[in-house]
Amino acid sequence: MDPLEHASIPSLVYLALPGEPTLLGLMALVLGAIFPDLDALTNEHRSYLHSLLPFLPVFLLGLHLRGSFLLFALGWGSHLFLDFFTGVIPPVYPLSRRGWGLSIVVNGPGNFRINVKLIERYPEKRHNYELEIGGSFALIFLTILTAIIRLR
Ligand SMILES: [Zn+2]
């Protein structure tokens, strides 16, 4: 999942919730949602910041402090949640590099079935930094449009 998708999906949820979303809140959420991919600067893309070990204390602190800090933590949590469905996240990295994820494959239309499988493997090393963002560009465009409408 690329940074535009990671930014868009929690933002659309935030903007769809009842209440008064704020630009500061949205920025904190987006920052938290793309923050874990700073791991890409290390040898392994899904490593330190995709682990629950640094995330859980930040999340608990967010529950205590509330406001923008909580939104940052929720953005970070949304990143881990989404990555869980598009590969694996290593919950106790660096104690273990073993990652977990959920694979959902839909077959059809003639022999329709849904396969749900827990996957366990080590995160792959990142070999290139090229991103194909064509599909996500439409998503971020809709997110910005929704933000303009909701943040008036
Ligand atoms: Zn990630």
Coordinates of C-alpha atoms and ligand atoms in Angstrom, one line a residue:
M1 CA 0.0 0.0 0.0
D2 CA 1.4 3.4 -1.0
P3 CA 1.5 6.6 1.1
L4 CA -1.4 8.2 -0.8
E5 CA -3.7 5.2 0.1
H6 CA -2.4 5.2 3.7
A7 CA -3.2 8.9 4.0
S8 CA -6.6 8.8 2.2
I9 CA -8.3 5.9 3.9
P10 CA -8.2 7.1 7.5
S11 CA -8.8 10.6 6.3
L12 CA -12.0 9.7 4.6
V13 CA -13.1 7.8 7.8
Y14 CA -12.2 10.9 9.9
L15 CA -14.1 13.2 7.6
A16 CA -17.1 10.9 7.4
L17 CA -17.5 10.8 11.2
P18 CA -20.1 13.1 12.8
G19 CA -18.7 16.1 14.5
E20 CA -16.4 18.9 13.5
P21 CA -13.2 17.7 11.8
T22 CA -10.3 20.2 12.0
L23 CA -7.4 20.8 9.7
L24 CA -5.0 20.3 12.5
G25 CA -6.6 17.0 13.4
L26 CA -6.6 15.9 9.8
M27 CA -2.9 16.8 9.5
A28 CA -2.0 14.8 12.7
L29 CA -4.0 11.8 11.4
V30 CA -2.2 11.9 8.0
L31 CA 1.2 12.4 9.6
G32 CA 0.6 9.3 11.8
A33 CA -0.8 7.3 8.8
I34 CA 2.3 7.8 6.6
F35 CA 4.9 7.9 9.5
P36 CA 5.6 4.1 9.7
D37 CA 6.8 4.0 6.1
L38 CA 9.9 6.0 7.3
D39 CA 11.0 2.3 7.8
A40 CA 11.8 2.4 4.1
L41 CA 14.8 4.4 5.0
T42 CA 16.2 1.4 6.8
N43 CA 17.1 -2.0 5.3
E44 CA 13.7 -3.4 5.8
H45 CA 10.5 -1.6 4.8
R46 CA 8.2 -3.2 7.4
S47 CA 10.4 -3.2 10.6
Y48 CA 10.7 -0.9 13.6
L49 CA 7.7 1.4 12.9
H50 CA 5.5 -1.5 11.8
S51 CA 6.0 -3.2 15.2
L52 CA 3.6 -3.0 18.0
L53 CA 6.4 -2.4 20.5
P54 CA 6.8 1.4 19.7
F55 CA 3.2 1.8 18.6
L56 CA 1.4 0.6 21.8
P57 CA 3.1 3.1 24.2
V58 CA 2.4 5.9 21.7
F59 CA -1.3 4.8 21.4
L60 CA -1.7 4.6 25.2
L61 CA -0.2 8.1 25.5
G62 CA -2.6 9.2 22.9
L63 CA -5.5 7.9 24.8
H64 CA -4.3 9.9 27.8
L65 CA -3.4 13.1 26.0
R66 CA -6.3 12.9 23.4
G67 CA -6.6 15.6 20.7
S68 CA -4.1 15.7 17.9
F69 CA -1.7 13.3 19.6
L70 CA -4.5 10.6 19.7
L71 CA -5.2 11.3 16.0
F72 CA -1.5 10.8 15.2
A73 CA -1.6 7.5 17.0
L74 CA -4.8 6.4 15.3
G75 CA -3.3 7.3 11.9
W76 CA -0.3 5.1 12.9
G77 CA -2.7 2.3 13.9
S78 CA -4.6 2.5 10.7
H79 CA -1.3 2.1 8.8
L80 CA -0.6 -1.2 10.7
F81 CA -4.2 -2.4 10.2
L82 CA -4.0 -1.7 6.5
D83 CA -0.6 -3.3 6.1
F84 CA -1.9 -6.4 7.9
F85 CA -4.2 -7.0 4.9
T86 CA -1.6 -6.2 2.2
G87 CA 1.3 -8.3 3.5
V88 CA 2.7 -8.9 6.9
I89 CA 3.6 -6.7 9.9
P90 CA 6.2 -7.9 12.5
P91 CA 4.4 -7.3 15.8
V92 CA 7.5 -7.6 18.0
Y93 CA 10.3 -6.4 15.7
P94 CA 13.2 -6.2 16.5
L95 CA 12.8 -9.1 19.0
S96 CA 11.6 -11.2 16.1
R97 CA 11.4 -10.4 12.3
R98 CA 8.5 -12.8 11.9
G99 CA 5.5 -11.1 10.5
W100 CA 1.7 -11.8 10.4
G101 CA -1.0 -10.8 7.9
L102 CA -4.3 -11.8 6.5
S103 CA -4.7 -12.9 2.9
I104 CA -8.2 -12.7 1.5
V105 CA -8.6 -14.0 -2.1
V106 CA -11.8 -13.9 -4.0
N107 CA -12.3 -16.3 -6.9
G108 CA -15.0 -16.1 -9.5
P109 CA -17.3 -15.7 -11.2
G110 CA -17.9 -19.3 -12.3
N111 CA -16.5 -21.0 -9.2
F112 CA -17.1 -18.3 -6.7
R113 CA -15.4 -18.7 -3.3
I114 CA -13.5 -16.6 -0.8
N115 CA -10.3 -17.9 0.7
V116 CA -9.2 -16.3 4.0
K117 CA -5.8 -17.3 5.3
L118 CA -3.5 -16.2 8.1
I119 CA 0.0 -15.7 6.6
E120 CA 3.2 -15.9 8.5
R121 CA 6.5 -15.0 7.0
Y122 CA 9.4 -12.5 7.2
P123 CA 8.9 -9.1 5.7
E124 CA 10.6 -8.8 2.3
K125 CA 13.6 -6.6 1.9
R126 CA 12.8 -3.6 -0.2
H127 CA 14.6 -3.7 -3.5
N128 CA 13.4 -0.5 -5.2
Y129 CA 11.7 2.7 -4.3
E130 CA 9.4 3.1 -7.3
L131 CA 5.7 3.6 -6.5
E132 CA 2.9 3.1 -9.0
I133 CA 0.4 5.7 -7.7
G134 CA -2.1 6.0 -10.6
G135 CA -5.0 4.4 -8.7
S136 CA -4.2 6.1 -5.5
F137 CA -4.1 9.5 -7.2
A138 CA -7.9 9.3 -7.7
L139 CA -8.3 8.4 -4.0
I140 CA -6.2 11.3 -2.7
F141 CA -8.1 13.7 -5.1
L142 CA -11.4 12.5 -3.6
T143 CA -10.0 12.9 -0.1
I144 CA -8.8 16.4 -0.7
L145 CA -12.2 17.3 -2.2
T146 CA -14.0 15.8 0.8
A147 CA -11.6 17.7 3.1
I148 CA -12.4 21.0 1.3
I149 CA -16.1 20.4 1.7
R150 CA -15.9 19.2 5.4
L151 CA -13.4 21.7 6.7
R152 CA -15.3 24.8 5.9
Ligands
ZN1 ZN 3.8 0.2 5.8

